[in-house]
Short mmCIF file of C-alpha atoms in Angstrom, two decimals:
data_model
loop_
_atom_site.label_atom_id
_atom_site.label_comp_id
_atom_site.label_asym_id
_atom_site.label_seq_id
_atom_site.Cartn_x
_atom_site.Cartn_y
_atom_site.Cartn_z
CA UNK W 1 -123.51 120.72 81.54
CA UNK W 2 -120.53 118.53 82.02
CA UNK W 3 -121.22 114.82 82.30
CA UNK W 4 -118.34 114.18 84.68
CA UNK W 5 -119.32 113.79 88.33
CA UNK W 6 -117.76 117.02 89.56
CA UNK W 7 -118.50 119.02 86.42
CA UNK W 8 -114.85 119.12 85.29
CA UNK W 9 -114.47 118.89 81.53
CA UNK W 10 -112.05 116.41 79.98
CA UNK W 11 -110.15 116.82 76.70
CA UNK W 12 -111.45 114.78 73.74
CA UNK W 13 -109.77 111.41 73.35
CA UNK W 14 -107.20 111.04 70.60
CA UNK W 15 -107.19 107.99 68.32
CA UNK W 16 -104.21 105.68 68.71
CA UNK W 17 -103.40 102.00 68.06
CA UNK W 18 -106.42 100.06 69.11
CA UNK W 19 -108.26 103.15 70.35
CA UNK W 20 -110.82 104.38 67.86
CA UNK W 21 -110.69 107.87 69.26
CA UNK W 22 -114.15 107.81 70.72
CA UNK W 23 -114.73 110.17 73.60
CA UNK W 24 -114.83 108.58 76.97
CA UNK W 25 -117.81 108.86 79.25
CA UNK W 26 -116.31 109.12 82.73
CA UNK W 27 -119.69 109.59 84.34
CA UNK W 28 -121.36 106.55 82.97
CA UNK W 29 -120.90 103.14 81.51
CA UNK W 30 -117.25 102.39 82.32
CA UNK W 31 -116.48 100.39 85.37
CA UNK W 32 -113.48 102.54 86.03
CA UNK W 33 -115.41 105.78 85.98
CA UNK W 34 -116.00 105.46 89.64
CA UNK W 35 -119.27 107.27 89.60
CA UNK W 36 -121.40 106.36 86.65
CA UNK W 37 -124.35 105.14 88.64
CA UNK W 38 -125.78 108.59 88.92
CA UNK W 39 -126.18 109.02 85.17
CA UNK W 40 -125.00 111.83 82.93
CA UNK W 41 -127.31 114.40 84.43
CA UNK W 42 -126.06 113.85 87.95
CA UNK W 43 -122.70 115.53 88.60
CA UNK W 44 -122.11 113.70 91.88
CA UNK W 45 -123.89 110.38 91.33
CA UNK W 46 -125.85 111.30 94.43
CA UNK W 47 -129.60 111.59 94.87
CA UNK W 48 -132.43 111.57 97.35
CA UNK W 49 -135.27 109.11 97.87
CA UNK W 50 -137.63 109.22 94.93
CA UNK W 51 -135.26 111.27 92.80
CA UNK W 52 -133.88 108.42 90.74
CA UNK W 53 -134.99 105.52 88.65
CA UNK W 54 -135.68 101.93 89.57
CA UNK W 55 -133.31 100.05 91.83
CA UNK W 56 -132.23 103.12 93.75
CA UNK W 57 -129.47 104.01 91.23
CA UNK W 58 -129.66 107.68 92.22
CA UNK W 59 -130.09 107.02 95.91
CA UNK W 60 -127.37 108.42 98.20
CA UNK W 61 -127.73 105.47 100.52
CA UNK W 62 -127.71 102.77 97.84
CA UNK W 63 -124.06 101.94 98.49
CA UNK W 64 -124.76 101.69 102.20
CA UNK W 65 -128.25 100.20 102.45
CA UNK W 66 -129.15 98.83 99.02
CA UNK W 67 -132.64 99.71 97.80
CA UNK W 68 -134.53 101.62 100.46
CA UNK W 69 -137.42 99.62 101.78
CA UNK W 70 -139.46 100.74 104.79
CA UNK W 71 -137.31 98.73 107.18
CA UNK W 72 -134.26 100.73 106.10
CA UNK W 73 -135.77 104.19 106.49
CA UNK W 74 -134.74 104.59 110.11
CA UNK W 75 -131.14 103.79 109.34
CA UNK W 76 -131.28 106.01 106.26
CA UNK W 77 -132.48 109.03 108.17
CA UNK W 78 -129.91 108.37 110.88
CA UNK W 79 -127.25 108.42 108.17
CA UNK W 80 -128.72 111.66 106.79
CA UNK W 81 -128.36 113.17 110.24
CA UNK W 82 -124.72 112.13 110.33
CA UNK W 83 -124.19 113.71 106.92
CA UNK W 84 -125.71 117.01 107.98
CA UNK W 85 -123.79 117.05 111.27
CA UNK W 86 -120.41 116.46 109.62
CA UNK W 87 -117.97 119.24 110.55
CA UNK W 88 -114.69 117.99 109.12
CA UNK W 89 -112.78 118.99 105.97
CA UNK W 90 -114.12 119.39 102.44
CA UNK W 91 -114.64 115.62 102.03
CA UNK W 92 -116.35 113.28 104.47
CA UNK W 93 -113.58 110.68 104.42
CA UNK W 94 -115.27 108.48 106.99
CA UNK W 95 -118.15 108.10 104.58
CA UNK W 96 -115.75 107.62 101.66
CA UNK W 97 -113.98 104.79 103.47
CA UNK W 98 -117.24 103.16 104.49
CA UNK W 99 -118.66 103.22 100.97
CA UNK W 100 -115.38 102.07 99.41
CA UNK W 101 -115.23 99.07 101.74
CA UNK W 102 -118.85 98.20 101.06
CA UNK W 103 -118.37 98.57 97.31
CA UNK W 104 -115.44 96.15 97.54
CA UNK W 105 -117.49 93.67 99.58
CA UNK W 106 -120.15 93.59 96.85
CA UNK W 107 -117.62 92.19 94.38
CA UNK W 108 -116.90 93.10 90.77
CA UNK W 109 -119.24 92.81 87.81
CA UNK W 110 -117.88 89.38 86.91
CA UNK W 111 -118.98 88.12 90.31
CA UNK W 112 -115.50 87.95 91.86
CA UNK W 113 -115.57 88.59 95.59
CA UNK W 114 -112.68 89.95 97.62
CA UNK W 115 -110.78 87.47 99.74
CA UNK W 116 -107.86 87.43 102.14
CA UNK W 117 -104.44 86.76 100.66
CA UNK W 118 -103.05 83.37 101.62
CA UNK W 119 -99.46 82.52 102.61
CA UNK W 120 -98.64 80.96 99.21
CA UNK W 121 -99.76 84.09 97.34
CA UNK W 122 -97.81 86.35 99.68
CA UNK W 123 -94.68 84.26 99.19
CA UNK W 124 -95.15 84.36 95.40
CA UNK W 125 -95.42 88.17 95.41
CA UNK W 126 -92.37 88.56 97.64
CA UNK W 127 -90.32 86.31 95.37
CA UNK W 128 -91.53 88.14 92.23
CA UNK W 129 -90.53 91.54 93.64
CA UNK W 130 -87.16 90.18 94.80
CA UNK W 131 -86.40 88.82 91.32
CA UNK W 132 -87.72 91.98 89.66
CA UNK W 133 -85.32 94.10 91.70
CA UNK W 134 -82.40 91.92 90.59
CA UNK W 135 -83.33 92.37 86.94
CA UNK W 136 -83.80 96.11 87.33
CA UNK W 137 -80.25 96.50 88.65
CA UNK W 138 -79.05 96.07 85.07
CA UNK W 139 -81.66 98.42 83.58
CA UNK W 140 -81.37 101.51 85.78
CA UNK W 141 -78.80 103.29 87.90
CA UNK W 142 -81.41 104.00 90.59
CA UNK W 143 -81.07 101.50 93.46
CA UNK W 144 -83.91 99.46 94.85
CA UNK W 145 -86.72 101.49 96.37
CA UNK W 146 -88.81 98.65 97.78
CA UNK W 147 -87.96 98.02 101.40
CA UNK W 148 -90.76 95.45 101.62
CA UNK W 149 -93.04 93.57 99.25
CA UNK W 150 -96.66 92.96 100.20
CA UNK W 151 -99.67 91.19 98.72
CA UNK W 152 -102.92 93.06 99.31
CA UNK W 153 -106.55 92.16 99.16
CA UNK W 154 -108.84 94.78 97.62
CA UNK W 155 -109.94 95.96 101.05
CA UNK W 156 -106.31 96.34 102.12
CA UNK W 157 -105.62 98.40 99.00
CA UNK W 158 -108.46 100.76 99.98
CA UNK W 159 -107.10 101.20 103.48
CA UNK W 160 -103.53 101.78 102.30
CA UNK W 161 -104.31 104.28 99.52
CA UNK W 162 -106.97 106.50 101.11
CA UNK W 163 -104.39 108.93 102.58
CA UNK W 164 -103.03 109.60 99.08
CA UNK W 165 -106.52 110.03 97.63
CA UNK W 166 -107.20 112.53 100.40
CA UNK W 167 -104.13 114.54 99.45
CA UNK W 168 -105.17 114.49 95.80
CA UNK W 169 -108.85 115.30 96.17
CA UNK W 170 -109.04 117.64 99.18
CA UNK W 171 -107.65 120.69 97.29
CA UNK W 172 -110.32 120.32 94.61
CA UNK W 173 -113.13 119.75 97.09
CA UNK W 174 -111.89 122.69 99.19
CA UNK W 175 -112.43 125.09 96.29
CA UNK W 176 -116.02 123.94 95.96
CA UNK W 177 -116.57 124.23 99.72
CA UNK W 178 -115.17 127.76 99.79
CA UNK W 179 -117.51 128.73 96.97
CA UNK W 180 -120.46 127.47 99.00
CA UNK W 181 -119.52 129.85 101.81
CA UNK W 182 -118.78 132.83 99.58
CA UNK W 183 -122.10 133.15 97.80
CA UNK W 184 -123.61 135.46 100.42
CA UNK W 185 -122.51 139.00 101.27
CA UNK W 186 -120.30 139.16 104.34
CA UNK W 187 -122.92 140.84 106.48
CA UNK W 188 -125.37 138.01 105.78
CA UNK W 189 -123.00 135.11 106.33
CA UNK W 190 -123.27 135.28 110.14
CA UNK W 191 -127.07 135.12 109.95
CA UNK W 192 -127.01 132.31 107.42
CA UNK W 193 -124.29 130.38 109.24
CA UNK W 194 -126.37 127.26 109.96
CA UNK W 195 -127.53 127.12 106.34
CA UNK W 196 -124.01 127.49 104.99
CA UNK W 197 -122.82 124.84 107.41
CA UNK W 198 -125.55 122.49 106.23
CA UNK W 199 -124.60 123.04 102.60
CA UNK W 200 -120.95 122.41 103.32
CA UNK W 201 -121.83 119.23 105.20
CA UNK W 202 -123.89 118.09 102.24
CA UNK W 203 -121.01 118.94 99.91
CA UNK W 204 -118.60 116.92 102.03
CA UNK W 205 -121.01 113.99 102.00
CA UNK W 206 -121.47 114.21 98.25
CA UNK W 207 -117.75 114.21 97.62
CA UNK W 208 -117.31 111.40 100.14
CA UNK W 209 -119.96 109.27 98.47
CA UNK W 210 -118.54 109.83 95.00
CA UNK W 211 -114.92 109.23 95.97
CA UNK W 212 -115.75 106.19 98.08
CA UNK W 213 -117.61 104.59 95.24
CA UNK W 214 -114.83 105.43 92.76
CA UNK W 215 -112.07 104.05 94.99
CA UNK W 216 -114.14 100.94 95.72
CA UNK W 217 -114.62 100.20 92.02
CA UNK W 218 -110.97 100.92 91.31
CA UNK W 219 -109.91 98.47 94.03
CA UNK W 220 -111.53 95.72 91.98
CA UNK W 221 -109.21 96.25 89.02
CA UNK W 222 -105.83 97.72 90.00
CA UNK W 223 -102.90 95.31 90.11
CA UNK W 224 -100.56 97.33 92.37
CA UNK W 225 -100.07 100.61 94.21
CA UNK W 226 -98.77 102.67 91.28
CA UNK W 227 -101.20 101.99 88.42
CA UNK W 228 -101.85 105.67 87.71
CA UNK W 229 -98.20 106.67 87.91
CA UNK W 230 -98.59 108.16 91.38
CA UNK W 231 -97.38 106.68 94.67
CA UNK W 232 -100.73 105.83 96.24
CA UNK W 233 -99.39 103.45 98.86
CA UNK W 234 -96.88 103.84 101.69
CA UNK W 235 -93.33 104.76 100.70
CA UNK W 236 -90.91 101.93 99.84
CA UNK W 237 -93.62 99.29 99.93
CA UNK W 238 -94.07 97.41 96.65
CA UNK W 239 -97.61 96.02 96.58
CA UNK W 240 -99.44 93.67 94.24
CA UNK W 241 -103.03 92.38 94.35
CA UNK W 242 -103.03 88.63 93.51
CA UNK W 243 -106.79 88.43 92.97
CA UNK W 244 -106.75 91.25 90.41
CA UNK W 245 -103.61 89.94 88.72
CA UNK W 246 -105.43 86.66 88.14
CA UNK W 247 -108.37 88.52 86.59
CA UNK W 248 -106.01 90.67 84.48
CA UNK W 249 -104.31 87.62 82.95
CA UNK W 250 -107.41 85.48 82.55
CA UNK W 251 -107.68 85.69 78.75
CA UNK W 252 -104.10 86.59 77.84
CA UNK W 253 -102.79 83.08 77.33
CA UNK W 254 -99.63 83.96 79.29
CA UNK W 255 -98.32 81.91 82.24
CA UNK W 256 -99.42 83.35 85.55
CA UNK W 257 -95.85 83.48 86.88
CA UNK W 258 -94.73 85.63 83.93
CA UNK W 259 -97.63 88.04 84.39
CA UNK W 260 -96.91 88.39 88.10
CA UNK W 261 -93.21 88.97 87.44
CA UNK W 262 -93.82 91.56 84.72
CA UNK W 263 -96.21 93.50 86.96
CA UNK W 264 -93.69 93.20 89.80
CA UNK W 265 -91.10 94.80 87.52
CA UNK W 266 -93.39 97.75 86.92
CA UNK W 267 -94.21 98.14 90.61
CA UNK W 268 -90.55 97.88 91.64
CA UNK W 269 -89.49 100.37 88.94
CA UNK W 270 -92.03 102.91 90.21
CA UNK W 271 -90.76 102.39 93.74
CA UNK W 272 -87.16 103.09 92.67
CA UNK W 273 -88.16 106.31 90.96
CA UNK W 274 -90.21 107.72 93.81
CA UNK W 275 -87.73 106.60 96.48
CA UNK W 276 -84.67 108.16 94.85
CA UNK W 277 -86.13 111.26 93.18
CA UNK W 278 -87.13 113.09 96.38
CA UNK W 279 -88.79 116.07 94.68
CA UNK W 280 -91.02 113.99 92.37
CA UNK W 281 -93.93 113.25 94.70
CA UNK W 282 -94.31 116.87 95.84
CA UNK W 283 -93.96 118.00 92.22
CA UNK W 284 -96.88 115.82 91.11
CA UNK W 285 -99.15 116.50 94.06
CA UNK W 286 -98.27 120.20 93.91
CA UNK W 287 -99.48 120.31 90.32
CA UNK W 288 -102.84 118.95 91.49
CA UNK W 289 -103.04 121.70 94.11
CA UNK W 290 -102.13 124.24 91.43
CA UNK W 291 -104.99 122.96 89.32
CA UNK W 292 -107.37 123.22 92.26
CA UNK W 293 -106.41 126.85 92.88
CA UNK W 294 -107.49 127.68 89.36
CA UNK W 295 -110.98 126.21 89.65
CA UNK W 296 -113.74 128.78 89.33
CA UNK W 297 -117.22 127.89 90.48
CA UNK W 298 -120.42 129.29 88.98
CA UNK W 299 -121.65 131.03 92.11
CA UNK W 300 -124.73 132.57 90.49
CA UNK W 301 -126.58 129.27 90.73
CA UNK W 302 -125.33 128.79 94.27
CA UNK W 303 -126.73 132.21 95.13
CA UNK W 304 -130.11 131.20 93.76
CA UNK W 305 -130.10 128.01 95.79
CA UNK W 306 -129.07 129.79 99.01
CA UNK W 307 -131.72 132.44 98.52
CA UNK W 308 -134.52 129.94 98.00
CA UNK W 309 -133.27 127.01 100.08
CA UNK W 310 -135.79 125.40 102.40
CA UNK W 311 -134.16 123.25 105.11
CA UNK W 312 -137.25 121.05 105.05
CA UNK W 313 -136.45 120.13 101.44
CA UNK W 314 -132.73 119.37 101.18
CA UNK W 315 -133.29 117.72 97.81
CA UNK W 316 -133.21 121.26 96.36
CA UNK W 317 -129.42 121.13 96.66
CA UNK W 318 -129.38 117.96 94.57
CA UNK W 319 -131.68 119.47 91.98
CA UNK W 320 -129.37 122.46 91.66
CA UNK W 321 -126.38 120.17 91.24
CA UNK W 322 -128.20 118.30 88.49
CA UNK W 323 -128.59 121.60 86.64
CA UNK W 324 -124.82 122.08 86.52
CA UNK W 325 -123.98 124.35 89.42
CA UNK W 326 -120.23 123.85 89.12
CA UNK W 327 -118.82 124.99 85.81
CA UNK W 328 -115.04 125.45 85.82
CA UNK W 329 -113.48 128.39 84.06
CA UNK W 330 -110.15 127.65 82.42
CA UNK W 331 -107.45 130.05 83.53
CA UNK W 332 -103.81 130.32 82.41
CA UNK W 333 -102.69 129.11 85.85
CA UNK W 334 -104.97 126.08 85.69
CA UNK W 335 -103.90 125.20 82.16
CA UNK W 336 -100.26 125.45 83.18
CA UNK W 337 -100.81 123.19 86.20
CA UNK W 338 -102.60 120.60 84.10
CA UNK W 339 -99.89 120.68 81.45
CA UNK W 340 -97.17 120.31 84.10
CA UNK W 341 -98.94 117.37 85.72
CA UNK W 342 -99.76 115.64 82.44
CA UNK W 343 -96.17 115.92 81.25
CA UNK W 344 -94.70 114.73 84.55
CA UNK W 345 -97.02 111.71 84.67
CA UNK W 346 -96.15 110.85 81.07
CA UNK W 347 -92.43 111.04 81.89
CA UNK W 348 -92.88 108.76 84.90
CA UNK W 349 -94.90 106.21 82.95
CA UNK W 350 -92.62 106.42 79.92
CA UNK W 351 -89.50 105.86 82.05
CA UNK W 352 -91.05 102.83 83.75
CA UNK W 353 -92.18 101.45 80.39
CA UNK W 354 -88.70 101.81 78.87
CA UNK W 355 -86.81 100.48 81.90
CA UNK W 356 -89.08 97.46 82.39
CA UNK W 357 -88.86 96.63 78.68
CA UNK W 358 -85.05 96.62 78.87
CA UNK W 359 -85.13 94.39 81.94
CA UNK W 360 -87.70 91.90 80.63
CA UNK W 361 -87.29 91.62 76.87
CA UNK W 362 -84.51 89.02 76.96
CA UNK W 363 -85.84 87.18 79.99
CA UNK W 364 -89.60 86.83 79.50
CA UNK W 365 -90.98 85.39 76.26
CA UNK W 366 -94.22 87.32 76.77
CA UNK W 367 -92.58 90.69 77.55
CA UNK W 368 -93.58 92.38 74.28
CA UNK W 369 -97.16 91.14 74.49
CA UNK W 370 -97.57 92.22 78.11
CA UNK W 371 -96.06 95.61 77.36
CA UNK W 372 -98.55 96.22 74.57
CA UNK W 373 -101.46 94.93 76.65
CA UNK W 374 -100.68 97.41 79.42
CA UNK W 375 -100.21 100.25 76.94
CA UNK W 376 -103.58 99.52 75.35
CA UNK W 377 -105.20 99.25 78.76
CA UNK W 378 -104.12 102.82 79.42
CA UNK W 379 -104.94 103.98 75.90
CA UNK W 380 -108.48 102.63 76.09
CA UNK W 381 -109.16 104.47 79.32
CA UNK W 382 -108.24 101.92 81.93
CA UNK W 383 -109.96 102.12 85.32
CA UNK W 384 -107.10 103.85 87.10
CA UNK W 385 -106.73 106.59 84.52
CA UNK W 386 -110.49 107.07 84.24
CA UNK W 387 -111.01 107.33 87.99
CA UNK W 388 -108.21 109.87 88.25
CA UNK W 389 -109.83 111.88 85.45
CA UNK W 390 -113.17 111.71 87.24
CA UNK W 391 -111.79 112.93 90.56
CA UNK W 392 -109.59 115.83 89.50
CA UNK W 393 -110.52 116.50 85.88
CA UNK W 394 -107.24 115.33 84.33
CA UNK W 395 -106.80 112.70 81.68
CA UNK W 396 -103.32 111.48 80.81
CA UNK W 397 -103.30 111.19 77.05
CA UNK W 398 -101.93 107.86 75.79
CA UNK W 399 -99.94 109.63 73.06
CA UNK W 400 -97.80 111.25 75.71
CA UNK W 401 -96.95 107.88 77.26
CA UNK W 402 -95.64 106.44 74.01
CA UNK W 403 -93.73 109.60 73.15
CA UNK W 404 -92.14 109.65 76.59
CA UNK W 405 -91.14 105.99 76.30
CA UNK W 406 -89.48 106.65 72.94
CA UNK W 407 -87.64 109.63 74.40
CA UNK W 408 -86.24 107.61 77.32
CA UNK W 409 -85.22 104.82 74.93
CA UNK W 410 -83.39 107.34 72.72
CA UNK W 411 -81.64 108.77 75.76
CA UNK W 412 -80.50 105.29 76.80
CA UNK W 413 -78.99 104.70 73.37
CA UNK W 414 -77.32 108.12 73.29
CA UNK W 415 -76.05 108.48 76.88
CA UNK W 416 -76.38 105.13 78.53
CA UNK W 417 -78.31 104.26 81.66
CA UNK W 418 -76.45 106.70 83.93
CA UNK W 419 -76.88 109.63 81.57
CA UNK W 420 -80.57 108.90 81.12
CA UNK W 421 -81.35 108.54 84.80
CA UNK W 422 -79.25 111.57 85.67
CA UNK W 423 -81.99 113.79 84.25
CA UNK W 424 -84.10 113.03 87.31
CA UNK W 425 -81.64 114.99 89.46
CA UNK W 426 -83.71 118.18 89.08
CA UNK W 427 -87.10 119.00 87.52
CA UNK W 428 -85.55 121.66 85.31
CA UNK W 429 -83.46 118.99 83.58
CA UNK W 430 -86.46 116.94 82.46
CA UNK W 431 -87.95 117.13 78.96
CA UNK W 432 -90.92 119.43 78.45
CA UNK W 433 -94.19 118.80 76.65
CA UNK W 434 -92.62 120.30 73.52
CA UNK W 435 -89.69 117.89 73.82
CA UNK W 436 -92.10 114.95 73.88
CA UNK W 437 -93.18 115.97 70.38
CA UNK W 438 -89.58 115.69 69.18
CA UNK W 439 -87.69 113.14 71.33
CA UNK W 440 -84.71 112.92 68.96
CA UNK W 441 -84.40 116.68 68.89
CA UNK W 442 -84.20 116.80 72.68
CA UNK W 443 -81.54 114.10 72.82
CA UNK W 444 -79.29 115.68 70.20
CA UNK W 445 -79.79 119.22 71.44
CA UNK W 446 -78.91 118.26 74.98
CA UNK W 447 -75.84 116.36 73.80
CA UNK W 448 -74.59 119.44 71.98
CA UNK W 449 -75.23 121.61 75.00
CA UNK W 450 -73.32 119.28 77.30
CA UNK W 451 -70.39 119.08 74.91
CA UNK W 452 -70.24 122.85 74.67
CA UNK W 453 -70.37 123.12 78.43
CA UNK W 454 -67.50 120.63 78.82
CA UNK W 455 -65.47 122.61 76.31
CA UNK W 456 -66.07 125.86 78.16
CA UNK W 457 -65.16 124.30 81.49
CA UNK W 458 -62.00 122.83 79.98
CA UNK W 459 -60.94 126.17 78.54
CA UNK W 460 -61.61 127.87 81.86
CA UNK W 461 -59.52 125.27 83.69
CA UNK W 462 -56.65 125.72 81.22
CA UNK W 463 -56.80 129.47 81.75
CA UNK W 464 -56.55 129.06 85.51
CA UNK W 465 -53.61 126.69 85.13
CA UNK W 466 -51.83 129.24 82.90
CA UNK W 467 -52.40 131.99 85.44
CA UNK W 468 -50.97 129.81 88.21
CA UNK W 469 -47.88 129.05 86.12
CA UNK W 470 -47.25 132.72 85.34
CA UNK W 471 -47.45 133.63 89.00
#
């Protein structure tokens, strides 16, 4: 069975500069996996009392109550009742938010606790974003996209990004929920309504627990609102997390002001792109929905569980999940959606990488080092990328990021800033996955095509002028 929390398989990791090509283990070990506490055999990181090992690692209430001692049992069963009575969408987002906030309050593995952002830190972030926007004016034709600059605590990041996580994850969870209701013949569904409702409530709770834990862990490591190349925060609001920036630069030997400014450049560049390319957000999120529509669930195991389910023993659902109930079937539509999303994310990240490099290389002495550090962070399976892979089954391959950055750099040399950024006018104008394999070929081919088009338009205009003269 798959060792990712939702049973979605990931492509094998490719070796690249500093990355030895080992396969990642999204379900365990990595802090950014967002759900490793359940172990490889547990697709949701969710268990019942007595089902896990010492310390309550497989306990569904561990994130809420810690280890279950007798004094906690009343609260635990009350929470179980809330789980079973949930009647909302495919994910229990109230539970997700609660667990994410509690995960944040527990602090990171290095013992760092979340704290409110002080006035001095807020002022430093605002100044960094202001200066970053000035520098970017020379590096891109897209105007500023950050109406405001904010400094967030980890808890504030959770609150601000949950709506975007909901939009990303709900389509995937919905497919699983539908499968839970479709395992019985139509004539039996009315009779089994309460049972199906209970299973869907449990599914919503399981997704909520997993996502809440993942987002809570991620909040301890992200440095802004666009770390995964998607606009997770509110529109036109550039956000940085001072506490995490300090942790990020701890062992780099680079002045804190330079690190903050470089990360502000990246955040502000993302904001420009998403603010002034109106179709981009819907294009990316639509690809996630397209992927979700292609998910196929192994309903045979669900049928077995429904047929033998005893409401007095809800742990049977968990046992079935541990046996790999959800096994996705790759379809052409799903592969196409994944390819479209992977390519679009690579183009976004590559553009930001190239633009920020142009803006910073002659102004910050540490620009090259910081650029490579952030590239390696992504290449080695950084927390943001890994959590995204865990939640929707997609992993952005580092090779695509570097190829995309080279392509945008080549376009800048060949056409200038305006010609490069003009490609964002429509999705059909952007390079494809094939073009990322041959950046120079795309640049030269497009140049020839444009020249030919200009020639044709010129000849057509001359013809019209001749006709007017004759008349």
